[in-house]
mmCIF file of C-alpha atoms and ligand atoms in Angstrom:
data_model
loop_
_atom_site.group_PDB
_atom_site.id
_atom_site.type_symbol
_atom_site.label_atom_id
_atom_site.label_comp_id
_atom_site.label_asym_id
_atom_site.label_seq_id
_atom_site.Cartn_x
_atom_site.Cartn_y
_atom_site.Cartn_z
ATOM 1 C CA MET A 29 -65.625 100.576 -54.284
ATOM 2 C CA ASP A 30 -68.098 98.520 -55.738
ATOM 3 C CA LEU A 31 -68.600 96.204 -53.157
ATOM 4 C CA GLY A 32 -70.872 93.476 -54.807
ATOM 5 C CA LEU A 33 -73.649 92.825 -53.383
ATOM 6 C CA GLN A 34 -76.553 94.281 -55.182
ATOM 7 C CA ASP A 35 -79.738 92.065 -54.474
ATOM 8 C CA LYS A 36 -78.211 89.740 -52.157
ATOM 9 C CA VAL A 37 -80.253 88.572 -49.376
ATOM 10 C CA ALA A 38 -78.896 89.603 -45.560
ATOM 11 C CA LEU A 39 -81.509 88.458 -43.039
ATOM 12 C CA VAL A 40 -81.115 91.308 -40.063
ATOM 13 C CA THR A 41 -81.349 90.404 -36.070
ATOM 14 C CA GLY A 42 -82.799 94.220 -34.382
ATOM 15 C CA GLY A 43 -82.495 95.915 -37.778
ATOM 16 C CA SER A 44 -85.090 98.470 -36.724
ATOM 17 C CA LYS A 45 -82.831 100.615 -33.901
ATOM 18 C CA GLY A 46 -79.244 101.671 -33.166
ATOM 19 C CA ILE A 47 -76.470 99.528 -34.527
ATOM 20 C CA GLY A 48 -78.804 97.291 -36.600
ATOM 21 C CA LEU A 49 -80.721 99.749 -38.399
ATOM 22 C CA GLY A 50 -77.379 101.207 -39.442
ATOM 23 C CA ILE A 51 -76.393 98.378 -40.978
ATOM 24 C CA VAL A 52 -79.553 97.769 -42.696
ATOM 25 C CA ARG A 53 -79.388 100.854 -44.345
ATOM 26 C CA SER A 54 -76.003 100.833 -45.764
ATOM 27 C CA LEU A 55 -76.689 96.493 -46.188
ATOM 28 C CA ILE A 56 -80.184 98.657 -48.482
ATOM 29 C CA ALA A 57 -77.382 101.415 -49.736
ATOM 30 C CA GLU A 58 -75.071 98.948 -51.508
ATOM 31 C CA GLY A 59 -78.555 96.937 -53.268
ATOM 32 C CA ALA A 60 -79.125 94.036 -51.020
ATOM 33 C CA ARG A 61 -82.148 93.149 -50.410
ATOM 34 C CA VAL A 62 -83.547 92.608 -45.781
ATOM 35 C CA ALA A 63 -85.262 90.587 -43.823
ATOM 36 C CA ASN A 64 -85.467 91.931 -40.219
ATOM 37 C CA VAL A 65 -86.115 90.852 -37.092
ATOM 38 C CA ASN A 66 -87.528 93.071 -34.466
ATOM 39 C CA ARG A 67 -90.596 92.732 -31.101
ATOM 40 C CA SER A 68 -91.103 95.658 -31.885
ATOM 41 C CA GLU A 69 -93.674 96.164 -34.922
ATOM 42 C CA ALA A 70 -93.363 99.987 -35.502
ATOM 43 C CA GLU A 71 -89.641 101.242 -36.838
ATOM 44 C CA GLY A 72 -89.987 97.940 -38.502
ATOM 45 C CA ARG A 73 -93.212 98.101 -40.210
ATOM 46 C CA ALA A 74 -92.342 102.489 -40.817
ATOM 47 C CA LEU A 75 -88.776 101.090 -42.381
ATOM 48 C CA GLU A 76 -90.218 98.869 -44.472
ATOM 49 C CA ALA A 77 -92.463 100.937 -45.974
ATOM 50 C CA GLU A 78 -90.133 103.357 -47.111
ATOM 51 C CA TYR A 79 -88.164 101.394 -48.408
ATOM 52 C CA SER A 80 -91.044 100.265 -50.132
ATOM 53 C CA GLN A 81 -91.147 103.541 -51.671
ATOM 54 C CA GLN A 82 -88.533 103.652 -53.026
ATOM 55 C CA GLY A 83 -88.450 100.534 -54.387
ATOM 56 C CA HIS A 84 -85.615 98.247 -52.026
ATOM 57 C CA ASP A 85 -87.072 95.285 -49.839
ATOM 58 C CA CYS A 86 -87.256 95.780 -46.081
ATOM 59 C CA TYR A 87 -88.465 93.078 -45.518
ATOM 60 C CA PHE A 88 -89.947 93.440 -41.199
ATOM 61 C CA ILE A 89 -90.145 90.292 -39.777
ATOM 62 C CA GLN A 90 -92.149 90.313 -35.155
ATOM 63 C CA GLY A 91 -90.702 87.751 -33.740
ATOM 64 C CA ASP A 92 -89.255 87.419 -30.415
ATOM 65 C CA LEU A 93 -86.144 86.181 -30.568
ATOM 66 C CA THR A 94 -85.955 84.825 -27.071
ATOM 67 C CA ASP A 95 -88.775 81.671 -28.368
ATOM 68 C CA THR A 96 -86.709 78.917 -30.592
ATOM 69 C CA SER A 97 -89.507 78.763 -32.742
ATOM 70 C CA ALA A 98 -89.950 82.680 -33.874
ATOM 71 C CA CYS A 99 -86.167 82.404 -34.746
ATOM 72 C CA GLN A 100 -87.307 79.773 -37.377
ATOM 73 C CA ASN A 101 -90.046 81.312 -38.177
ATOM 74 C CA ALA A 102 -87.602 84.419 -38.864
ATOM 75 C CA VAL A 103 -85.111 82.041 -41.707
ATOM 76 C CA GLU A 104 -88.344 80.622 -42.537
ATOM 77 C CA GLN A 105 -90.248 83.471 -43.765
ATOM 78 C CA THR A 106 -87.020 85.253 -45.359
ATOM 79 C CA LEU A 107 -86.753 82.294 -47.378
ATOM 80 C CA GLN A 108 -90.203 82.220 -49.043
ATOM 81 C CA ARG A 109 -90.555 86.200 -49.419
ATOM 82 C CA PHE A 110 -86.429 85.798 -51.123
ATOM 83 C CA GLY A 111 -85.568 82.035 -51.969
ATOM 84 C CA ARG A 112 -82.462 82.858 -50.632
ATOM 85 C CA ILE A 113 -79.984 83.426 -47.902
ATOM 86 C CA ASP A 114 -77.144 85.310 -48.201
ATOM 87 C CA VAL A 115 -75.613 86.721 -45.158
ATOM 88 C CA VAL A 116 -76.892 86.673 -42.275
ATOM 89 C CA VAL A 117 -76.374 89.558 -38.998
ATOM 90 C CA ASN A 118 -76.869 88.378 -35.753
ATOM 91 C CA ASN A 119 -76.912 91.803 -33.886
ATOM 92 C CA ALA A 120 -80.414 91.585 -31.321
ATOM 93 C CA GLY A 121 -79.859 91.422 -28.159
ATOM 94 C CA VAL A 122 -79.200 93.366 -24.707
ATOM 95 C CA ASN A 123 -76.382 94.423 -21.830
ATOM 96 C CA ASP A 124 -79.799 92.927 -19.570
ATOM 97 C CA GLY A 125 -77.218 93.785 -15.537
ATOM 98 C CA VAL A 126 -78.003 90.158 -14.967
ATOM 99 C CA GLY A 127 -75.415 89.592 -12.263
ATOM 100 C CA LEU A 128 -74.077 86.345 -10.021
ATOM 101 C CA GLU A 129 -76.825 87.260 -7.500
ATOM 102 C CA ASP A 130 -79.736 87.168 -9.665
ATOM 103 C CA GLY A 131 -79.687 83.197 -9.839
ATOM 104 C CA PRO A 132 -79.218 80.685 -12.367
ATOM 105 C CA ALA A 133 -82.811 81.075 -13.756
ATOM 106 C CA ALA A 134 -81.831 84.721 -14.220
ATOM 107 C CA PHE A 135 -78.108 83.895 -16.058
ATOM 108 C CA LEU A 136 -80.508 81.414 -18.854
ATOM 109 C CA GLU A 137 -83.222 84.155 -19.557
ATOM 110 C CA SER A 138 -80.039 86.256 -20.136
ATOM 111 C CA LEU A 139 -78.079 83.466 -22.566
ATOM 112 C CA LYS A 140 -81.719 83.119 -24.430
ATOM 113 C CA ARG A 141 -82.204 87.408 -24.857
ATOM 114 C CA ASN A 142 -78.395 87.372 -25.908
ATOM 115 C CA LEU A 143 -76.764 83.798 -27.543
ATOM 116 C CA ILE A 144 -79.156 81.793 -28.116
ATOM 117 C CA HIS A 145 -80.837 82.793 -30.990
ATOM 118 C CA TYR A 146 -77.275 83.889 -32.331
ATOM 119 C CA TYR A 147 -76.751 79.747 -33.301
ATOM 120 C CA ALA A 148 -80.370 79.410 -33.204
ATOM 121 C CA ILE A 149 -81.397 81.745 -36.927
ATOM 122 C CA VAL A 150 -77.571 80.400 -38.370
ATOM 123 C CA HIS A 151 -78.331 76.433 -37.324
ATOM 124 C CA PHE A 152 -81.790 77.552 -39.236
ATOM 125 C CA SER A 153 -80.158 79.370 -42.149
ATOM 126 C CA LEU A 154 -77.802 76.805 -42.685
ATOM 127 C CA ASP A 155 -78.774 74.672 -45.573
ATOM 128 C CA ALA A 156 -79.341 78.656 -47.691
ATOM 129 C CA LEU A 157 -76.063 79.516 -46.464
ATOM 130 C CA LYS A 158 -74.379 76.424 -47.506
ATOM 131 C CA LYS A 159 -76.515 76.933 -51.009
ATOM 132 C CA SER A 160 -75.733 81.029 -51.674
ATOM 133 C CA LYS A 161 -71.389 79.839 -49.578
ATOM 134 C CA GLY A 162 -73.165 83.140 -47.669
ATOM 135 C CA CYS A 163 -71.555 84.583 -44.761
ATOM 136 C CA VAL A 164 -72.228 85.120 -40.835
ATOM 137 C CA ILE A 165 -71.668 88.326 -39.601
ATOM 138 C CA ASN A 166 -71.816 88.795 -35.171
ATOM 139 C CA ILE A 167 -72.150 91.837 -33.016
ATOM 140 C CA GLY A 168 -70.356 90.755 -29.952
ATOM 141 C CA SER A 169 -69.357 93.366 -27.167
ATOM 142 C CA LYS A 170 -66.093 94.581 -26.099
ATOM 143 C CA VAL A 171 -67.451 93.820 -21.970
ATOM 144 C CA CYS A 172 -66.551 89.791 -22.710
ATOM 145 C CA GLU A 173 -63.481 91.170 -23.219
ATOM 146 C CA THR A 174 -63.472 93.461 -20.318
ATOM 147 C CA GLY A 175 -65.412 92.486 -17.624
ATOM 148 C CA GLN A 176 -67.374 95.164 -16.541
ATOM 149 C CA GLY A 177 -69.748 93.860 -13.268
ATOM 150 C CA GLY A 178 -73.249 93.139 -12.197
ATOM 151 C CA THR A 179 -73.079 91.150 -16.082
ATOM 152 C CA SER A 180 -72.723 87.426 -16.197
ATOM 153 C CA GLY A 181 -75.582 86.569 -19.144
ATOM 154 C CA TYR A 182 -74.057 89.460 -21.711
ATOM 155 C CA ALA A 183 -70.489 89.097 -20.616
ATOM 156 C CA ALA A 184 -71.313 84.820 -21.018
ATOM 157 C CA SER A 185 -73.062 85.872 -24.305
ATOM 158 C CA LYS A 186 -70.572 87.640 -26.048
ATOM 159 C CA GLY A 187 -67.631 85.364 -24.983
ATOM 160 C CA GLY A 188 -70.336 82.572 -26.320
ATOM 161 C CA ILE A 189 -70.265 83.955 -29.844
ATOM 162 C CA ASN A 190 -66.919 84.870 -29.984
ATOM 163 C CA GLY A 191 -65.712 80.855 -29.388
ATOM 164 C CA LEU A 192 -68.995 80.255 -32.274
ATOM 165 C CA THR A 193 -67.287 82.591 -33.890
ATOM 166 C CA ARG A 194 -64.394 81.054 -34.536
ATOM 167 C CA GLU A 195 -66.059 76.819 -34.342
ATOM 168 C CA TRP A 196 -68.279 77.983 -37.221
ATOM 169 C CA ALA A 197 -65.744 79.674 -39.443
ATOM 170 C CA VAL A 198 -63.849 76.031 -39.247
ATOM 171 C CA ASP A 199 -66.631 74.117 -38.933
ATOM 172 C CA LEU A 200 -68.261 75.987 -42.381
ATOM 173 C CA ALA A 201 -64.971 76.692 -44.217
ATOM 174 C CA ALA A 202 -65.192 73.418 -46.614
ATOM 175 C CA HIS A 203 -68.550 75.029 -47.765
ATOM 176 C CA GLY A 204 -67.278 78.564 -48.523
ATOM 177 C CA ILE A 205 -69.313 80.106 -45.865
ATOM 178 C CA ARG A 206 -67.365 83.032 -43.704
ATOM 179 C CA VAL A 207 -67.922 83.956 -40.177
ATOM 180 C CA ASN A 208 -67.117 86.898 -38.700
ATOM 181 C CA THR A 209 -67.595 89.406 -35.619
ATOM 182 C CA VAL A 210 -67.906 92.910 -35.328
ATOM 183 C CA LEU A 211 -67.436 93.967 -31.505
ATOM 184 C CA PRO A 212 -68.371 97.283 -30.218
ATOM 185 C CA ALA A 213 -66.838 99.148 -27.463
ATOM 186 C CA GLU A 214 -69.026 102.701 -26.753
ATOM 187 C CA THR A 215 -71.238 103.108 -29.934
ATOM 188 C CA TRP A 216 -73.369 106.429 -30.026
ATOM 189 C CA THR A 217 -77.511 105.383 -30.367
ATOM 190 C CA PRO A 218 -80.596 106.774 -29.459
ATOM 191 C CA LEU A 219 -80.712 104.102 -26.536
ATOM 192 C CA TYR A 220 -77.528 105.072 -24.897
ATOM 193 C CA GLU A 221 -78.501 108.889 -25.382
ATOM 194 C CA LYS A 222 -81.790 107.603 -23.681
ATOM 195 C CA CYS A 223 -79.819 106.135 -21.024
ATOM 196 C CA LEU A 224 -77.305 108.616 -20.438
ATOM 197 C CA ALA A 225 -80.398 111.543 -19.927
ATOM 198 C CA ALA A 226 -81.362 109.463 -17.178
ATOM 199 C CA MET A 227 -78.982 110.175 -15.116
ATOM 200 C CA PRO A 228 -77.687 113.441 -13.013
ATOM 201 C CA ASP A 229 -75.839 115.002 -15.513
ATOM 202 C CA PRO A 230 -75.824 113.597 -17.807
ATOM 203 C CA ALA A 231 -73.341 115.965 -20.816
ATOM 204 C CA ALA A 232 -70.337 114.975 -18.069
ATOM 205 C CA ALA A 233 -70.776 111.921 -17.937
ATOM 206 C CA LYS A 234 -70.959 111.273 -21.990
ATOM 207 C CA ALA A 235 -67.522 113.419 -21.432
ATOM 208 C CA GLU A 236 -66.295 110.793 -18.663
ATOM 209 C CA ILE A 237 -66.885 108.082 -21.502
ATOM 210 C CA GLU A 238 -65.554 109.772 -24.139
ATOM 211 C CA ARG A 239 -62.087 110.717 -22.216
ATOM 212 C CA LEU A 240 -61.140 107.140 -21.756
ATOM 213 C CA ILE A 241 -61.789 106.592 -25.852
ATOM 214 C CA PRO A 242 -58.512 106.861 -27.295
ATOM 215 C CA LEU A 243 -59.010 107.701 -31.061
ATOM 216 C CA GLY A 244 -60.730 110.572 -31.325
ATOM 217 C CA GLN A 245 -62.107 110.662 -27.767
ATOM 218 C CA ARG A 246 -65.644 110.149 -29.215
ATOM 219 C CA PHE A 247 -67.984 107.483 -29.644
ATOM 220 C CA THR A 248 -67.088 105.327 -31.733
ATOM 221 C CA THR A 249 -70.661 105.877 -34.994
ATOM 222 C CA ILE A 250 -73.752 103.847 -36.227
ATOM 223 C CA GLU A 251 -71.757 103.993 -39.028
ATOM 224 C CA GLU A 252 -68.831 103.376 -38.981
ATOM 225 C CA LEU A 253 -69.924 99.859 -36.728
ATOM 226 C CA ALA A 254 -72.439 99.396 -39.866
ATOM 227 C CA ASP A 255 -69.216 99.716 -42.878
ATOM 228 C CA MET A 256 -67.481 97.292 -41.021
ATOM 229 C CA VAL A 257 -70.044 95.072 -41.090
ATOM 230 C CA VAL A 258 -71.234 95.597 -44.609
ATOM 231 C CA PHE A 259 -67.916 94.814 -45.997
ATOM 232 C CA LEU A 260 -67.450 91.295 -43.880
ATOM 233 C CA ALA A 261 -70.619 90.806 -45.183
ATOM 234 C CA SER A 262 -69.169 91.195 -49.201
ATOM 235 C CA PRO A 263 -67.595 89.334 -51.644
ATOM 236 C CA ARG A 264 -64.297 91.934 -51.130
ATOM 237 C CA SER A 265 -63.335 90.656 -47.744
ATOM 238 C CA SER A 266 -63.820 87.809 -49.487
ATOM 239 C CA HIS A 267 -60.844 85.751 -47.751
ATOM 240 C CA THR A 268 -61.431 87.451 -44.326
ATOM 241 C CA THR A 269 -63.202 84.437 -41.274
ATOM 242 C CA GLY A 270 -62.912 84.180 -37.802
ATOM 243 C CA GLN A 271 -62.466 86.949 -37.044
ATOM 244 C CA ILE A 272 -62.914 89.257 -33.914
ATOM 245 C CA ILE A 273 -62.866 93.139 -35.280
ATOM 246 C CA PHE A 274 -62.640 95.627 -32.515
ATOM 247 C CA VAL A 275 -64.762 98.799 -33.922
ATOM 248 C CA ASP A 276 -63.854 100.889 -30.846
ATOM 249 C CA GLY A 277 -61.059 103.580 -31.682
ATOM 250 C CA GLY A 278 -58.970 101.604 -29.157
ATOM 251 C CA TYR A 279 -61.480 101.158 -26.482
ATOM 252 C CA THR A 280 -60.262 97.729 -25.910
ATOM 253 C CA HIS A 281 -56.688 97.594 -26.143
ATOM 254 C CA PHE A 282 -54.859 100.382 -26.050
ATOM 255 C CA ASP A 283 -52.204 100.643 -22.772
ATOM 256 C CA ARG A 284 -54.602 102.757 -20.523
ATOM 257 C CA LYS A 285 -52.442 105.872 -20.256
ATOM 258 C CA CYS A 286 -52.755 107.073 -23.067
ATOM 259 C CA THR A 287 -55.726 108.678 -21.871
ATOM 260 C CA SER A 288 -54.807 109.230 -18.125
ATOM 261 C CA PRO A 289 -55.796 112.636 -17.432
ATOM 262 C CA SER A 290 -52.392 112.963 -15.131
ATOM 263 C CA ASP A 291 -48.659 112.717 -16.966
ATOM 264 C CA ILE A 292 -48.086 109.198 -16.432
ATOM 265 C CA THR A 293 -47.647 108.847 -19.892
ATOM 266 C CA SER A 294 -44.448 108.444 -20.967
ATOM 267 C CA PHE A 295 -43.907 106.297 -17.130
ATOM 268 C CA GLY A 296 -42.796 102.830 -17.507
ATOM 269 C CA ALA A 297 -41.560 104.120 -21.444
ATOM 270 C CA ALA A 298 -37.945 103.000 -21.148
ATOM 271 C CA ALA A 299 -39.415 99.266 -19.213
ATOM 272 C CA ASP A 300 -41.959 98.367 -21.582
HETATM 273 P P1 LIG B 424 -81.517 98.713 -29.258
HETATM 274 O O1 LIG B 424 -81.098 99.855 -30.042
HETATM 275 O O2 LIG B 424 -81.530 98.061 -28.442
HETATM 276 O O3 LIG B 424 -81.481 97.930 -30.380
HETATM 277 C C1 LIG B 424 -81.461 96.505 -30.828
HETATM 278 C C2 LIG B 424 -82.687 96.129 -31.389
HETATM 279 O O4 LIG B 424 -82.726 94.699 -31.457
HETATM 280 C C3 LIG B 424 -83.704 96.526 -31.864
HETATM 281 O O5 LIG B 424 -84.527 96.986 -32.899
HETATM 282 C C4 LIG B 424 -85.021 95.752 -30.218
HETATM 283 O O6 LIG B 424 -85.949 95.477 -31.392
HETATM 284 C C5 LIG B 424 -84.015 94.642 -30.630
HETATM 285 N N1 LIG B 424 -83.446 92.675 -30.218
HETATM 286 C C6 LIG B 424 -83.825 93.144 -28.573
HETATM 287 N N2 LIG B 424 -83.617 91.687 -28.717
HETATM 288 C C7 LIG B 424 -84.696 91.213 -29.379
HETATM 289 C C8 LIG B 424 -84.692 89.577 -28.861
HETATM 290 N N3 LIG B 424 -85.803 89.031 -27.820
HETATM 291 N N4 LIG B 424 -86.398 89.650 -29.879
HETATM 292 C C9 LIG B 424 -86.393 89.906 -31.248
HETATM 293 N N5 LIG B 424 -85.541 91.709 -31.418
HETATM 294 C C10 LIG B 424 -84.513 91.854 -30.488
HETATM 295 O O7 LIG B 424 -79.649 97.937 -29.324
HETATM 296 P P2 LIG B 424 -78.158 98.389 -29.981
HETATM 297 O O8 LIG B 424 -76.784 98.935 -29.143
HETATM 298 O O9 LIG B 424 -78.262 99.045 -31.036
HETATM 299 O O10 LIG B 424 -77.419 96.602 -29.827
HETATM 300 C C11 LIG B 424 -77.113 96.279 -31.037
HETATM 301 C C12 LIG B 424 -76.183 94.961 -30.082
HETATM 302 O O11 LIG B 424 -74.712 95.906 -30.268
HETATM 303 C C13 LIG B 424 -76.347 94.310 -29.390
HETATM 304 O O12 LIG B 424 -75.058 92.727 -29.592
HETATM 305 C C14 LIG B 424 -75.185 95.221 -28.334
HETATM 306 O O13 LIG B 424 -75.076 93.639 -27.266
HETATM 307 C C15 LIG B 424 -74.481 95.457 -29.086
HETATM 308 N N6 LIG B 424 -73.279 96.860 -28.679
HETATM 309 C C16 LIG B 424 -73.535 97.524 -28.184
HETATM 310 C C17 LIG B 424 -73.064 98.765 -27.767
HETATM 311 C C18 LIG B 424 -73.137 99.961 -27.877
HETATM 312 O O14 LIG B 424 -72.132 100.956 -27.179
HETATM 313 N N7 LIG B 424 -74.288 100.881 -28.289
HETATM 314 C C19 LIG B 424 -71.532 98.711 -27.748
HETATM 315 C C20 LIG B 424 -71.200 96.394 -27.480
HETATM 316 C C21 LIG B 424 -72.331 96.402 -27.928
HETATM 317 P P3 LIG B 424 -87.056 94.967 -30.302
HETATM 318 O O15 LIG B 424 -86.552 95.738 -28.728
HETATM 319 O O16 LIG B 424 -88.304 96.700 -30.622
HETATM 320 O O17 LIG B 424 -87.494 93.970 -30.165
#
């Protein structure tokens, strides 16, 4: 299937690692030109050089997105380099464990790490998106649907992203701009691997999480997430907007009984 992304320009936040890196690679594989915003330089510059050698654009922009001026600068640099923006992928974020006991100042900092820059990047890209009749894809999290405990800032941010997805889809429909969110639950990334490696029995911890994922008892891959993002970025999804799409192997919505280790799968079937 030709996704029609050849030479389109995508601004991706947090595209040097994890899910964002998968999104960048998939966009470039479809012929898109990418601007990639991150704090740390090493991976972003290496990625830029790797693609430059192959004749592709993966333009690195250094910036900490918690600073609103860095968001504005990222949009301006993308426009200076490419002259247009067709796709915005808001991806950078961190489950920073700012809970109820941490207080309002820490909560606000968490919103800056996870929510405010999603708004700022789209705000500063608005004129360019209107010109290109572009699209926005936000990366959310199951945490705002299920709760996790101890992570109020992240949960509120991700809930806010779902709300903004519907709000912006309405705002921007008249301009032909589509807005959608791709929502992961458990996606296997180097960071996830590092976190589990710090546990007393990493293999057992991984198996315990996998058991809870109905489809295939395995983590979602970065590529599976990226494929959905790239499809939503493409004109092949031209009538899809305001949607929150769970790429999670059924983790968030399926009946808990289907991943139960005990034999209760048929319990309650008559009543349900
Ligand atoms: P990751 O591996 O830590 O990658 C995050 C990327 O974002 C990095 O390249 C990081 O680069 C960049 N970044 C983070 N904060 C930034 C900031 N303030 N300014 C600039 N760049 C920043 O994370 P991931 O697991 O791929 O997560 C990506 C998205 O998926 C996040 O929104 C996360 O909430 C969501 N998600 C992931 C999972 C999962 O299972 N992995 C589950 C649910 C939701 P630098 O550190 O170099 O800045």
